[in-house]
C-alpha cells in the first residue's frame, strides 16, 4: 500500500481471518483433539464417556457417533469430522469411531510432511492413490460369508464394543432372526431393508429378557377398558383419519332456542359416531388402528361391538403394519371394505414394566418384525439399543455383500504392509504421502492394544512380524493379550464398513488439508434473555484461537 492512502476494507469489522500454515495447523489440531476424544472408546475393551448436557440429562456410551452428536462442538473443522462420523453411521451403521480416529491420524502424519515442505495438494493426491489401492487389496482379502455362524460372529463383534457383554450371544441370535425375517431376494440379489425391523425398549428386567417378536409392537394400549384384551384371527383395519366430529375451519356458533332440541342435537352427534362404528363393523374388522384421535363416544361403541382399538399410532408404524398384515391404509371410513383389511393370528395387550403395549403377531407376511429391549436402567436400555442398531446394520450388509474381513486390527496391519510396497512403485513426492497413509493405518491396532492395557509398541512389532510371514488373518486377541488368527477366533469385521471408513477418512482429511484460509464472521451477541451456553469437554465456546 502506498503511504498516505486509505486502506480498503473488504471484510466486515470484527471478522477474524487466519491464513496459510497457521490456518492449516489450527485445523489439524482441532481434528486431532476430536480424534483423541473418542480414541479411548475403540474396540471391545474401549472405555465409555459420560456426557451431561446443559439441563443435566446424562448419556453414557462408547458409540462414536452418539458421543460426537451429544458434544457441543463449535469449531468448524471439528464439525467436519462429526459430519464424517454421521455419514458413516447413516451409510453402514458402524465404524463411526474408526473414521474419526483414522482421519485424525492421517492429518497428524500430514502435519510432519507439511513441515518438511511437501505441499498439501500432493499429500491429498497421495492419500487418494493409497485409498484406491487399499480398496483393491480389501477385495483380495475378503472372505466369503456363506453360513449363519459367520453372521452370528459378525453380530457378536459389533456388539462386543458396547455394554452388552452380559449376553452377546443371546442378542446376536435375536439380530440374526430379525435380519433373516426381513431379507428378500430380488433379481438374484439379497436385499435387507433394516427399516422393517422395529426396535422398542422398556426399562425393567435384564438384557436376557429382550425378545424377538415375529410381528409388531405398538407402544399404545387399547383405548377403552371394556375392549377385549386378546383378539384371535384378527381382521385389522388401518385408518389415518380421526373418528371424531370435524370442527369447522371458520368460526361458527350453534344457537338452540328450544331446550327440548338440546337432546335432539346430542342424539344426532351420537348417531354420527354409531354410524362410524357401524362402517368398521360392516367391513368385518375386529381390530382398529387409527393414526389420529378416537372420540370417547366412538370408543364406547367400539367396545360394545367387541372391537379392539388403538389411537394415535405413528405413521412409520402404520406403514410397517400395512406391510406385515397386508392391510391397506384407508383415509375415509366409506372406503373401508373387507378387501382393505389385514390379517394376523393374534392381537393382544400385554403389560410390560409399568406400561401396556399392543402386540400383533402371526401376520400373514411377517416382513416387518420387532425386538423389545429390556434392561435394568434407562442408560443400559439405551446402550443396548445403540448396540443392536450397529449389529443389525452390519449383519444386513454382510448378508447383502456375502463377504467379510478378519477383525482385531488384522486388516489394517495387512493393508499397511501392502500400501508400503505399493508406495515404492509410485515414486515422487506422492510416495511420502502413501507411506504416511500406511503408517496412519497402524493407529487402529495400536489403539486396540492401548485400550486393552497391552504394550502398543511390542504388540505392533509382533503383529507386523506375523504379517511378514504371510499370516494375513492375524490380529490382536484382546481376551488373552496376544497375536492370534482372527478367523479361527471368529473375530470378524464387515467389508462394507471398512471400505466406507477408509473412503470417508481420506475425504475429510483431504478436505481439511486443502484449507489455507479461514474467514470467521463476528458472532452476534446473545439477546438479554438468552444466556450463552458452555460446551462439553472443552469442545465448545467459539472457534479458538480464530
Short mmCIF file of C-alpha atoms in Angstrom, two decimals:
data_model
loop_
_atom_site.label_atom_id
_atom_site.label_comp_id
_atom_site.label_asym_id
_atom_site.label_seq_id
_atom_site.Cartn_x
_atom_site.Cartn_y
_atom_site.Cartn_z
CA UNK A 1 0.00 0.00 0.00
CA UNK A 2 1.36 3.48 -0.92
CA UNK A 3 1.98 5.70 2.10
CA UNK A 4 -0.86 8.11 2.84
CA UNK A 5 -3.54 6.06 1.04
CA UNK A 6 -6.70 4.94 2.86
CA UNK A 7 -6.79 1.15 3.44
CA UNK A 8 -9.55 -0.71 1.57
CA UNK A 9 -11.73 -2.81 3.90
CA UNK A 10 -13.32 -5.84 2.23
CA UNK A 11 -14.47 -7.81 5.28
CA UNK A 12 -16.88 -6.64 7.96
CA UNK A 13 -15.49 -5.20 11.16
CA UNK A 14 -14.88 -7.93 13.73
CA UNK A 15 -14.24 -10.63 11.09
CA UNK A 16 -11.28 -12.84 12.02
CA UNK A 17 -9.03 -14.30 9.37
CA UNK A 18 -6.29 -16.88 9.53
CA UNK A 19 -4.17 -17.76 6.51
CA UNK A 20 -1.50 -20.14 5.30
CA UNK A 21 0.30 -22.51 7.65
CA UNK A 22 -1.36 -21.08 10.75
CA UNK A 23 -4.80 -21.95 9.37
CA UNK A 24 -3.67 -25.46 8.42
CA UNK A 25 -2.04 -26.06 11.79
CA UNK A 26 -5.08 -24.84 13.66
CA UNK A 27 -7.44 -27.06 11.64
CA UNK A 28 -5.22 -30.12 12.13
CA UNK A 29 -5.03 -29.51 15.90
CA UNK A 30 -8.85 -29.29 16.12
CA UNK A 31 -9.24 -32.57 14.21
CA UNK A 32 -6.62 -34.29 16.38
CA UNK A 33 -8.45 -33.11 19.52
CA UNK A 34 -11.71 -34.68 18.32
CA UNK A 35 -9.92 -37.94 17.37
CA UNK A 36 -8.26 -38.10 20.81
CA UNK A 37 -11.63 -37.53 22.50
CA UNK A 38 -13.15 -40.71 21.01
CA UNK A 39 -9.99 -42.83 20.61
CA UNK A 40 -10.25 -44.44 24.06
CA UNK A 41 -13.68 -45.87 23.15
CA UNK A 42 -12.38 -48.01 20.24
CA UNK A 43 -12.69 -51.78 20.44
CA UNK A 44 -14.24 -54.27 22.88
CA UNK A 45 -12.03 -53.03 25.73
CA UNK A 46 -12.76 -49.35 25.00
CA UNK A 47 -13.91 -47.06 27.78
CA UNK A 48 -17.23 -45.22 27.98
CA UNK A 49 -17.95 -41.49 28.01
CA UNK A 50 -20.44 -39.77 30.27
CA UNK A 51 -21.97 -36.76 28.54
CA UNK A 52 -24.03 -34.29 30.58
CA UNK A 53 -26.00 -31.63 28.72
CA UNK A 54 -26.99 -28.13 29.89
CA UNK A 55 -30.18 -29.36 31.58
CA UNK A 56 -28.49 -32.26 33.35
CA UNK A 57 -29.53 -35.18 31.09
CA UNK A 58 -26.91 -37.93 31.06
CA UNK A 59 -25.79 -40.17 28.19
CA UNK A 60 -23.32 -42.99 28.90
CA UNK A 61 -21.93 -44.61 25.75
CA UNK A 62 -18.86 -45.57 23.75
CA UNK A 63 -20.61 -45.23 20.40
CA UNK A 64 -18.56 -42.69 18.39
CA UNK A 65 -21.50 -41.15 16.51
CA UNK A 66 -23.52 -40.68 19.72
CA UNK A 67 -20.57 -39.11 21.59
CA UNK A 68 -19.90 -36.59 18.82
CA UNK A 69 -23.62 -35.82 18.39
CA UNK A 70 -24.04 -35.12 22.11
CA UNK A 71 -20.90 -32.98 22.44
CA UNK A 72 -21.47 -29.24 21.99
CA UNK A 73 -18.83 -28.80 19.29
CA UNK A 74 -18.37 -25.32 17.89
CA UNK A 75 -15.11 -25.48 15.91
CA UNK A 76 -15.87 -25.62 12.15
CA UNK A 77 -13.13 -28.17 11.35
CA UNK A 78 -14.17 -30.39 14.24
CA UNK A 79 -17.73 -30.25 12.87
CA UNK A 80 -16.44 -31.70 9.58
CA UNK A 81 -15.26 -34.80 11.47
CA UNK A 82 -18.62 -35.03 13.20
CA UNK A 83 -20.31 -34.97 9.77
CA UNK A 84 -17.99 -37.75 8.55
CA UNK A 85 -18.98 -39.83 11.58
CA UNK A 86 -22.71 -39.18 10.91
CA UNK A 87 -22.25 -40.14 7.26
CA UNK A 88 -20.63 -43.45 8.29
CA UNK A 89 -23.47 -44.16 10.71
CA UNK A 90 -26.14 -43.37 8.10
CA UNK A 91 -24.48 -45.34 5.30
CA UNK A 92 -23.36 -48.52 7.09
CA UNK A 93 -24.34 -48.18 10.78
CA UNK A 94 -20.93 -48.97 12.33
CA UNK A 95 -17.28 -47.87 12.23
CA UNK A 96 -18.00 -44.29 13.35
CA UNK A 97 -15.10 -44.18 15.83
CA UNK A 98 -12.74 -45.74 13.26
CA UNK A 99 -13.46 -42.95 10.75
CA UNK A 100 -12.66 -40.17 13.23
CA UNK A 101 -9.57 -41.86 14.69
CA UNK A 102 -8.18 -42.66 11.21
CA UNK A 103 -8.88 -39.14 9.86
CA UNK A 104 -7.15 -37.63 12.91
CA UNK A 105 -4.10 -39.83 12.37
CA UNK A 106 -3.96 -39.06 8.62
CA UNK A 107 -3.84 -35.34 9.50
CA UNK A 108 -1.20 -35.96 12.17
CA UNK A 109 1.00 -37.75 9.60
CA UNK A 110 0.31 -34.97 7.07
CA UNK A 111 1.46 -32.37 9.62
CA UNK A 112 5.01 -33.75 9.64
CA UNK A 113 5.05 -33.82 5.81
CA UNK A 114 3.90 -30.17 5.68
CA UNK A 115 6.79 -29.26 7.99
CA UNK A 116 9.16 -30.97 5.53
CA UNK A 117 7.83 -28.75 2.74
CA UNK A 118 5.51 -31.22 0.98
CA UNK A 119 2.52 -29.33 -0.44
CA UNK A 120 -0.93 -30.18 0.91
CA UNK A 121 -2.34 -30.96 -2.57
CA UNK A 122 0.48 -33.50 -3.08
CA UNK A 123 -0.40 -35.13 0.27
CA UNK A 124 -4.11 -35.23 -0.64
CA UNK A 125 -3.26 -36.75 -4.04
CA UNK A 126 -1.06 -39.40 -2.37
CA UNK A 127 -3.82 -40.26 0.10
CA UNK A 128 -6.31 -40.77 -2.74
CA UNK A 129 -3.87 -43.05 -4.58
CA UNK A 130 -3.33 -45.00 -1.35
CA UNK A 131 -7.04 -45.47 -0.58
CA UNK A 132 -7.70 -46.64 -4.17
CA UNK A 133 -5.01 -49.29 -3.74
CA UNK A 134 -6.34 -50.16 -0.26
CA UNK A 135 -9.82 -50.83 -1.69
CA UNK A 136 -8.30 -53.19 -4.30
CA UNK A 137 -6.46 -55.04 -1.53
CA UNK A 138 -9.67 -55.27 0.54
CA UNK A 139 -11.31 -57.18 -2.31
CA UNK A 140 -8.48 -59.74 -2.35
CA UNK A 141 -8.53 -60.10 1.46
CA UNK A 142 -12.33 -60.56 1.74
CA UNK A 143 -13.62 -63.98 2.81
CA UNK A 144 -16.92 -65.47 1.64
CA UNK A 145 -19.73 -65.27 4.20
CA UNK A 146 -22.00 -68.21 3.45
CA UNK A 147 -23.42 -69.50 6.74
CA UNK A 148 -25.40 -68.43 9.80
CA UNK A 149 -22.45 -68.93 12.16
CA UNK A 150 -20.41 -66.31 10.26
CA UNK A 151 -23.25 -63.80 10.54
CA UNK A 152 -23.52 -64.55 14.27
CA UNK A 153 -19.80 -63.93 14.80
CA UNK A 154 -20.09 -60.61 12.92
CA UNK A 155 -23.02 -59.62 15.17
CA UNK A 156 -21.05 -60.56 18.31
CA UNK A 157 -18.04 -58.50 17.12
CA UNK A 158 -20.32 -55.47 16.57
CA UNK A 159 -21.94 -55.94 20.00
CA UNK A 160 -18.64 -56.55 21.85
CA UNK A 161 -17.67 -52.87 21.90
CA UNK A 162 -20.84 -51.84 23.75
CA UNK A 163 -22.21 -52.59 27.23
CA UNK A 164 -23.71 -55.86 26.07
CA UNK A 165 -21.02 -58.20 27.39
CA UNK A 166 -23.65 -59.79 29.66
CA UNK A 167 -25.43 -61.51 26.78
CA UNK A 168 -23.67 -61.00 23.40
CA UNK A 169 -24.56 -64.46 22.01
CA UNK A 170 -28.19 -64.17 23.09
CA UNK A 171 -28.55 -60.70 21.48
CA UNK A 172 -26.67 -61.86 18.35
CA UNK A 173 -29.23 -64.67 17.88
CA UNK A 174 -32.07 -62.13 18.05
CA UNK A 175 -30.32 -59.96 15.45
CA UNK A 176 -29.89 -62.93 13.07
CA UNK A 177 -33.59 -63.87 13.45
CA UNK A 178 -34.69 -60.30 12.73
CA UNK A 179 -32.43 -59.86 9.67
CA UNK A 180 -33.41 -63.25 8.20
CA UNK A 181 -37.10 -62.41 8.71
CA UNK A 182 -36.96 -59.20 6.63
CA UNK A 183 -34.43 -60.39 3.99
CA UNK A 184 -35.83 -60.62 0.47
CA UNK A 185 -34.38 -61.85 -2.82
CA UNK A 186 -34.81 -59.54 -5.80
CA UNK A 187 -33.28 -60.17 -9.23
CA UNK A 188 -30.94 -62.78 -7.75
CA UNK A 189 -29.66 -60.40 -5.04
CA UNK A 190 -30.39 -60.44 -1.34
CA UNK A 191 -31.89 -57.14 -0.11
CA UNK A 192 -32.32 -56.40 3.61
CA UNK A 193 -34.37 -53.32 4.49
CA UNK A 194 -33.46 -52.75 8.15
CA UNK A 195 -36.22 -50.10 8.40
CA UNK A 196 -38.62 -53.06 8.67
CA UNK A 197 -37.04 -54.09 11.97
CA UNK A 198 -38.76 -52.11 14.73
CA UNK A 199 -36.82 -51.75 17.98
CA UNK A 200 -38.77 -50.83 21.12
CA UNK A 201 -37.39 -50.50 24.64
CA UNK A 202 -38.77 -50.70 28.16
CA UNK A 203 -36.93 -50.41 31.48
CA UNK A 204 -37.09 -53.36 33.83
CA UNK A 205 -35.82 -56.93 33.79
CA UNK A 206 -32.39 -57.77 32.40
CA UNK A 207 -30.79 -57.80 28.94
CA UNK A 208 -31.68 -61.51 28.63
CA UNK A 209 -35.39 -60.59 28.86
CA UNK A 210 -35.03 -58.86 25.46
CA UNK A 211 -37.30 -60.65 23.00
CA UNK A 212 -37.81 -61.07 19.26
CA UNK A 213 -41.41 -60.67 18.08
CA UNK A 214 -42.43 -62.12 14.71
CA UNK A 215 -44.78 -59.22 14.22
CA UNK A 216 -45.07 -55.68 15.50
CA UNK A 217 -45.22 -53.96 18.86
CA UNK A 218 -47.20 -50.73 19.15
CA UNK A 219 -46.31 -48.67 22.20
CA UNK A 220 -50.01 -47.92 22.85
CA UNK A 221 -52.78 -49.53 24.88
CA UNK A 222 -56.41 -50.18 23.89
CA UNK A 223 -58.50 -47.01 24.17
CA UNK A 224 -61.29 -48.48 26.34
CA UNK A 225 -61.12 -50.84 29.32
CA UNK A 226 -64.16 -52.85 28.11
CA UNK A 227 -62.48 -53.81 24.84
CA UNK A 228 -61.14 -57.38 24.61
CA UNK A 229 -57.50 -57.78 25.69
CA UNK A 230 -56.85 -60.59 23.19
CA UNK A 231 -58.25 -60.90 19.64
CA UNK A 232 -57.52 -64.14 17.77
CA UNK A 233 -57.80 -64.39 13.97
CA UNK A 234 -57.62 -60.61 13.85
CA UNK A 235 -59.03 -58.67 10.90
CA UNK A 236 -57.14 -55.39 11.06
CA UNK A 237 -58.32 -52.02 9.75
CA UNK A 238 -55.73 -49.23 9.37
CA UNK A 239 -57.28 -45.74 9.27
CA UNK A 240 -55.37 -42.45 9.08
CA UNK A 241 -58.38 -40.19 9.67
CA UNK A 242 -59.91 -39.29 13.04
CA UNK A 243 -63.03 -40.93 14.45
CA UNK A 244 -64.13 -37.55 15.70
CA UNK A 245 -66.58 -34.89 14.51
CA UNK A 246 -64.63 -32.36 12.48
CA UNK A 247 -64.60 -28.79 13.62
CA UNK A 248 -65.39 -26.13 11.04
CA UNK A 249 -62.44 -24.15 9.71
CA UNK A 250 -64.38 -20.92 10.14
CA UNK A 251 -65.64 -19.68 13.49
CA UNK A 252 -69.27 -20.81 13.86
CA UNK A 253 -71.92 -20.91 16.59
CA UNK A 254 -74.91 -23.22 17.04
CA UNK A 255 -77.83 -21.42 18.69
CA UNK A 256 -80.59 -23.55 20.27
CA UNK A 257 -83.69 -21.66 21.49
CA UNK A 258 -85.84 -24.63 22.47
CA UNK A 259 -84.48 -26.73 25.46
CA UNK A 260 -86.09 -29.86 24.01
CA UNK A 261 -83.84 -29.52 20.95
CA UNK A 262 -80.65 -29.92 23.05
CA UNK A 263 -81.18 -33.66 23.47
CA UNK A 264 -82.00 -33.95 19.77
CA UNK A 265 -78.70 -32.23 18.94
CA UNK A 266 -76.75 -34.57 21.25
CA UNK A 267 -78.53 -37.61 19.80
CA UNK A 268 -77.53 -36.53 16.31
CA UNK A 269 -73.88 -36.39 17.40
CA UNK A 270 -74.18 -39.86 18.95
CA UNK A 271 -75.79 -41.21 15.76
CA UNK A 272 -72.83 -39.93 13.77
CA UNK A 273 -70.43 -41.96 15.96
CA UNK A 274 -72.71 -45.00 15.79
CA UNK A 275 -72.61 -44.75 12.01
CA UNK A 276 -68.80 -44.57 12.02
CA UNK A 277 -68.54 -47.69 14.22
CA UNK A 278 -71.15 -49.48 12.08
CA UNK A 279 -68.94 -48.93 9.00
CA UNK A 280 -65.99 -50.51 10.83
CA UNK A 281 -68.14 -53.46 11.97
CA UNK A 282 -69.66 -53.92 8.49
CA UNK A 283 -66.18 -54.30 6.96
CA UNK A 284 -65.61 -57.30 9.24
CA UNK A 285 -62.80 -55.66 11.22
CA UNK A 286 -62.30 -56.67 14.85
CA UNK A 287 -59.13 -54.58 15.34
CA UNK A 288 -58.93 -50.88 14.51
CA UNK A 289 -55.63 -48.99 14.46
CA UNK A 290 -56.09 -45.28 13.98
CA UNK A 291 -53.36 -42.76 13.18
CA UNK A 292 -55.41 -39.92 14.68
CA UNK A 293 -57.86 -39.47 17.56
CA UNK A 294 -60.92 -41.52 18.54
CA UNK A 295 -63.73 -39.70 20.37
CA UNK A 296 -64.88 -41.03 23.77
CA UNK A 297 -68.34 -41.82 22.42
CA UNK A 298 -66.84 -43.74 19.47
CA UNK A 299 -64.61 -45.63 21.93
CA UNK A 300 -67.71 -46.74 23.89
CA UNK A 301 -69.49 -48.06 20.78
CA UNK A 302 -66.33 -49.80 19.52
CA UNK A 303 -66.00 -51.53 22.91
CA UNK A 304 -69.69 -52.50 22.76
CA UNK A 305 -69.06 -54.21 19.40
CA UNK A 306 -66.01 -56.05 20.80
CA UNK A 307 -63.58 -54.20 18.52
CA UNK A 308 -60.03 -53.70 19.84
CA UNK A 309 -58.96 -50.11 19.01
CA UNK A 310 -55.75 -48.12 19.35
CA UNK A 311 -55.42 -44.42 18.57
CA UNK A 312 -52.58 -42.07 17.61
CA UNK A 313 -50.39 -44.77 16.04
CA UNK A 314 -47.24 -43.36 14.44
CA UNK A 315 -47.17 -43.16 10.65
CA UNK A 316 -44.00 -45.28 10.47
CA UNK A 317 -45.77 -47.99 12.49
CA UNK A 318 -48.83 -47.78 10.22
CA UNK A 319 -46.63 -48.37 7.18
CA UNK A 320 -44.93 -51.38 8.82
CA UNK A 321 -48.34 -52.77 9.82
CA UNK A 322 -49.58 -52.43 6.24
CA UNK A 323 -46.55 -54.38 5.01
CA UNK A 324 -46.80 -57.09 7.69
CA UNK A 325 -50.57 -57.68 7.75
CA UNK A 326 -51.45 -56.93 4.12
CA UNK A 327 -53.87 -54.17 5.16
CA UNK A 328 -54.43 -51.01 3.13
CA UNK A 329 -54.24 -47.67 4.92
CA UNK A 330 -57.68 -46.06 4.47
CA UNK A 331 -58.26 -42.30 4.60
CA UNK A 332 -62.06 -42.42 4.62
CA UNK A 333 -64.31 -44.87 6.52
CA UNK A 334 -66.51 -45.15 3.41
CA UNK A 335 -63.54 -46.81 1.64
CA UNK A 336 -63.17 -49.46 4.37
CA UNK A 337 -64.06 -52.81 2.78
CA UNK A 338 -63.23 -56.44 3.62
CA UNK A 339 -60.54 -56.30 0.90
CA UNK A 340 -58.72 -53.45 2.68
CA UNK A 341 -58.32 -55.41 5.94
CA UNK A 342 -55.13 -57.10 7.06
CA UNK A 343 -54.85 -60.35 8.99
CA UNK A 344 -52.89 -61.60 11.99
CA UNK A 345 -53.20 -64.66 14.21
CA UNK A 346 -53.35 -62.63 17.39
CA UNK A 347 -53.59 -59.04 18.62
CA UNK A 348 -53.21 -58.64 22.35
CA UNK A 349 -52.46 -56.09 25.05
CA UNK A 350 -49.59 -57.00 27.36
CA UNK A 351 -48.24 -55.23 30.40
CA UNK A 352 -44.51 -54.56 30.03
CA UNK A 353 -43.00 -52.92 33.10
CA UNK A 354 -45.39 -50.13 34.12
CA UNK A 355 -46.87 -49.68 30.64
CA UNK A 356 -49.28 -51.57 28.43
CA UNK A 357 -48.36 -52.31 24.81
CA UNK A 358 -50.16 -53.86 21.82
CA UNK A 359 -48.56 -56.97 20.27
CA UNK A 360 -49.56 -58.02 16.74
CA UNK A 361 -48.21 -61.49 15.99
CA UNK A 362 -48.66 -64.19 13.37
CA UNK A 363 -49.05 -61.78 10.45
CA UNK A 364 -49.52 -63.38 7.03
CA UNK A 365 -46.41 -61.67 5.61
CA UNK A 366 -44.05 -61.01 8.53
CA UNK A 367 -41.66 -58.82 6.55
CA UNK A 368 -41.78 -56.36 9.42
CA UNK A 369 -40.63 -57.63 12.83
CA UNK A 370 -39.83 -56.20 16.27
CA UNK A 371 -37.26 -56.51 19.03
CA UNK A 372 -38.30 -55.46 22.54
CA UNK A 373 -35.24 -54.42 24.57
CA UNK A 374 -35.24 -54.84 28.34
CA UNK A 375 -32.62 -53.71 30.84
CA UNK A 376 -32.12 -52.67 34.44
CA UNK A 377 -31.89 -48.91 33.87
CA UNK A 378 -32.67 -46.39 31.17
CA UNK A 379 -28.94 -45.97 30.38
CA UNK A 380 -28.46 -49.73 29.94
CA UNK A 381 -31.51 -49.99 27.66
CA UNK A 382 -30.32 -47.02 25.56
CA UNK A 383 -26.85 -48.53 25.11
CA UNK A 384 -28.29 -51.93 24.13
CA UNK A 385 -30.45 -50.12 21.56
CA UNK A 386 -27.36 -48.43 20.07
CA UNK A 387 -25.51 -51.78 20.04
CA UNK A 388 -28.40 -53.56 18.31
CA UNK A 389 -28.65 -50.75 15.74
CA UNK A 390 -24.98 -51.37 14.80
CA UNK A 391 -25.31 -55.17 14.84
CA UNK A 392 -28.49 -55.22 12.72
CA UNK A 393 -26.89 -52.96 10.09
CA UNK A 394 -23.59 -54.91 9.84
CA UNK A 395 -25.33 -58.30 9.66
CA UNK A 396 -27.70 -56.94 6.99
CA UNK A 397 -24.94 -55.57 4.75
CA UNK A 398 -22.82 -58.73 5.21
CA UNK A 399 -25.83 -60.79 4.09
CA UNK A 400 -26.17 -58.49 1.06
CA UNK A 401 -22.43 -58.45 0.19
CA UNK A 402 -21.73 -62.09 1.01
CA UNK A 403 -18.22 -61.36 2.32
CA UNK A 404 -16.40 -60.27 5.47
CA UNK A 405 -12.90 -59.43 6.73
CA UNK A 406 -10.80 -60.62 9.69
CA UNK A 407 -11.03 -58.21 12.65
CA UNK A 408 -8.78 -57.32 15.60
CA UNK A 409 -6.63 -54.92 13.55
CA UNK A 410 -5.60 -57.69 11.11
CA UNK A 411 -6.87 -55.83 8.04
CA UNK A 412 -5.13 -52.56 8.98
CA UNK A 413 -1.82 -54.38 9.61
CA UNK A 414 -2.03 -56.22 6.26
CA UNK A 415 -3.09 -53.10 4.34
CA UNK A 416 -0.28 -51.08 5.94
CA UNK A 417 2.29 -53.60 4.67
CA UNK A 418 0.74 -53.80 1.17
CA UNK A 419 0.46 -49.99 0.86
CA UNK A 420 4.16 -49.56 1.79
CA UNK A 421 5.11 -51.94 -1.04
CA UNK A 422 2.79 -50.02 -3.38
CA UNK A 423 4.42 -46.68 -2.36
CA UNK A 424 7.80 -47.85 -3.71
CA UNK A 425 6.25 -48.41 -7.14
CA UNK A 426 4.76 -44.88 -7.29
CA UNK A 427 7.81 -42.74 -6.56
CA UNK A 428 7.90 -38.92 -6.41
CA UNK A 429 6.56 -36.87 -3.51
CA UNK A 430 3.29 -38.79 -3.55
CA UNK A 431 5.31 -41.76 -2.27
CA UNK A 432 5.82 -39.91 1.02
CA UNK A 433 2.07 -39.37 1.39
CA UNK A 434 1.30 -43.01 0.56
CA UNK A 435 3.82 -44.13 3.20
CA UNK A 436 2.17 -41.71 5.66
CA UNK A 437 -1.19 -43.34 4.86
CA UNK A 438 0.31 -46.79 5.55
CA UNK A 439 1.67 -45.56 8.88
CA UNK A 440 -1.69 -43.93 9.79
CA UNK A 441 -3.46 -47.30 9.36
CA UNK A 442 -1.42 -48.66 12.27
CA UNK A 443 -3.33 -46.35 14.64
CA UNK A 444 -6.23 -48.88 14.72
CA UNK A 445 -4.29 -51.95 16.03
CA UNK A 446 -2.20 -49.63 18.21
CA UNK A 447 -5.33 -48.12 19.82
CA UNK A 448 -6.93 -51.57 20.28
CA UNK A 449 -3.79 -52.69 22.15
CA UNK A 450 -3.64 -49.50 24.27
CA UNK A 451 -7.32 -49.76 25.27
CA UNK A 452 -6.78 -53.39 26.34
CA UNK A 453 -3.84 -52.41 28.57
CA UNK A 454 -1.23 -54.04 26.30
CA UNK A 455 2.12 -52.55 25.30
CA UNK A 456 1.28 -50.92 21.94
CA UNK A 457 4.85 -50.92 20.55
CA UNK A 458 5.59 -54.58 21.34
CA UNK A 459 2.15 -55.59 20.08
CA UNK A 460 2.66 -53.78 16.75
CA UNK A 461 6.12 -55.34 16.31
CA UNK A 462 4.72 -58.85 16.86
CA UNK A 463 1.73 -58.15 14.60
CA UNK A 464 3.98 -56.89 11.78
CA UNK A 465 6.23 -59.96 12.16
CA UNK A 466 3.27 -62.31 11.65
CA UNK A 467 2.10 -60.40 8.57
CA UNK A 468 5.62 -60.50 7.13
CA UNK A 469 5.28 -64.31 7.37
CA UNK A 470 2.11 -64.04 5.21
CA UNK A 471 -0.24 -64.69 8.17
CA UNK A 472 -2.69 -62.14 6.79
CA UNK A 473 -5.55 -63.09 9.16
CA UNK A 474 -3.52 -62.46 12.32
CA UNK A 475 -4.73 -59.70 14.63
CA UNK A 476 -4.84 -58.88 18.34
CA UNK A 477 -6.53 -61.37 20.65
CA UNK A 478 -7.74 -58.87 23.24
CA UNK A 479 -9.02 -61.56 25.62
CA UNK A 480 -5.65 -63.25 26.01
CA UNK A 481 -3.43 -60.25 25.14
CA UNK A 482 -1.58 -61.95 22.29
CA UNK A 483 -1.39 -62.09 18.48
CA UNK A 484 -3.73 -64.73 17.05
CA UNK A 485 -5.64 -65.91 13.96
CA UNK A 486 -8.83 -63.82 13.87
CA UNK A 487 -10.69 -66.20 11.52
CA UNK A 488 -10.18 -69.13 13.90
CA UNK A 489 -11.24 -66.95 16.84
CA UNK A 490 -14.33 -65.76 14.97
CA UNK A 491 -13.50 -62.03 15.27
CA UNK A 492 -14.87 -60.58 12.03
CA UNK A 493 -15.14 -57.09 10.56
CA UNK A 494 -17.68 -56.02 7.96
CA UNK A 495 -16.34 -55.50 4.43
CA UNK A 496 -18.52 -52.51 3.52
CA UNK A 497 -17.97 -50.80 6.90
CA UNK A 498 -14.19 -50.98 6.47
CA UNK A 499 -14.32 -49.77 2.87
CA UNK A 500 -16.57 -46.82 3.71
CA UNK A 501 -14.45 -45.91 6.75
CA UNK A 502 -11.28 -45.68 4.62
CA UNK A 503 -13.01 -43.57 1.97
CA UNK A 504 -14.64 -41.19 4.47
CA UNK A 505 -11.44 -40.70 6.50
CA UNK A 506 -9.42 -39.83 3.38
CA UNK A 507 -12.11 -37.50 2.02
CA UNK A 508 -12.44 -35.47 5.23
CA UNK A 509 -8.65 -35.39 5.82
CA UNK A 510 -8.02 -34.21 2.24
CA UNK A 511 -10.68 -31.51 2.53
CA UNK A 512 -9.18 -30.19 5.78
CA UNK A 513 -5.64 -30.25 4.32
CA UNK A 514 -6.65 -28.12 1.34
CA UNK A 515 -7.95 -25.27 3.55
CA UNK A 516 -5.38 -22.45 3.77
CA UNK A 517 -7.65 -19.52 4.63
CA UNK A 518 -10.26 -19.34 7.39
CA UNK A 519 -12.55 -16.31 7.45
CA UNK A 520 -14.80 -16.23 10.51
CA UNK A 521 -17.54 -13.61 10.78
CA UNK A 522 -18.06 -11.90 14.11
CA UNK A 523 -20.59 -13.83 16.19
CA UNK A 524 -23.78 -11.96 17.04
CA UNK A 525 -24.14 -11.20 20.74
CA UNK A 526 -26.86 -13.14 22.59
CA UNK A 527 -30.02 -11.22 23.48
CA UNK A 528 -30.75 -10.26 27.10
CA UNK A 529 -32.97 -13.27 27.76
CA UNK A 530 -30.62 -15.73 26.03
CA UNK A 531 -27.54 -16.70 28.00
CA UNK A 532 -24.56 -18.20 26.12
CA UNK A 533 -24.12 -21.87 26.92
CA UNK A 534 -20.78 -23.55 27.51
CA UNK A 535 -19.81 -26.65 25.54
CA UNK A 536 -18.91 -30.11 26.75
CA UNK A 537 -15.42 -31.38 27.21
CA UNK A 538 -13.81 -28.11 26.13
CA UNK A 539 -15.10 -28.51 22.59
CA UNK A 540 -17.48 -25.53 22.60
CA UNK A 541 -17.11 -21.81 23.16
CA UNK A 542 -16.29 -20.38 19.77
CA UNK A 543 -13.51 -21.23 17.33
CA UNK A 544 -10.33 -20.90 19.41
CA UNK A 545 -7.96 -19.43 18.53
CA UNK A 546 -9.62 -17.88 15.44
#
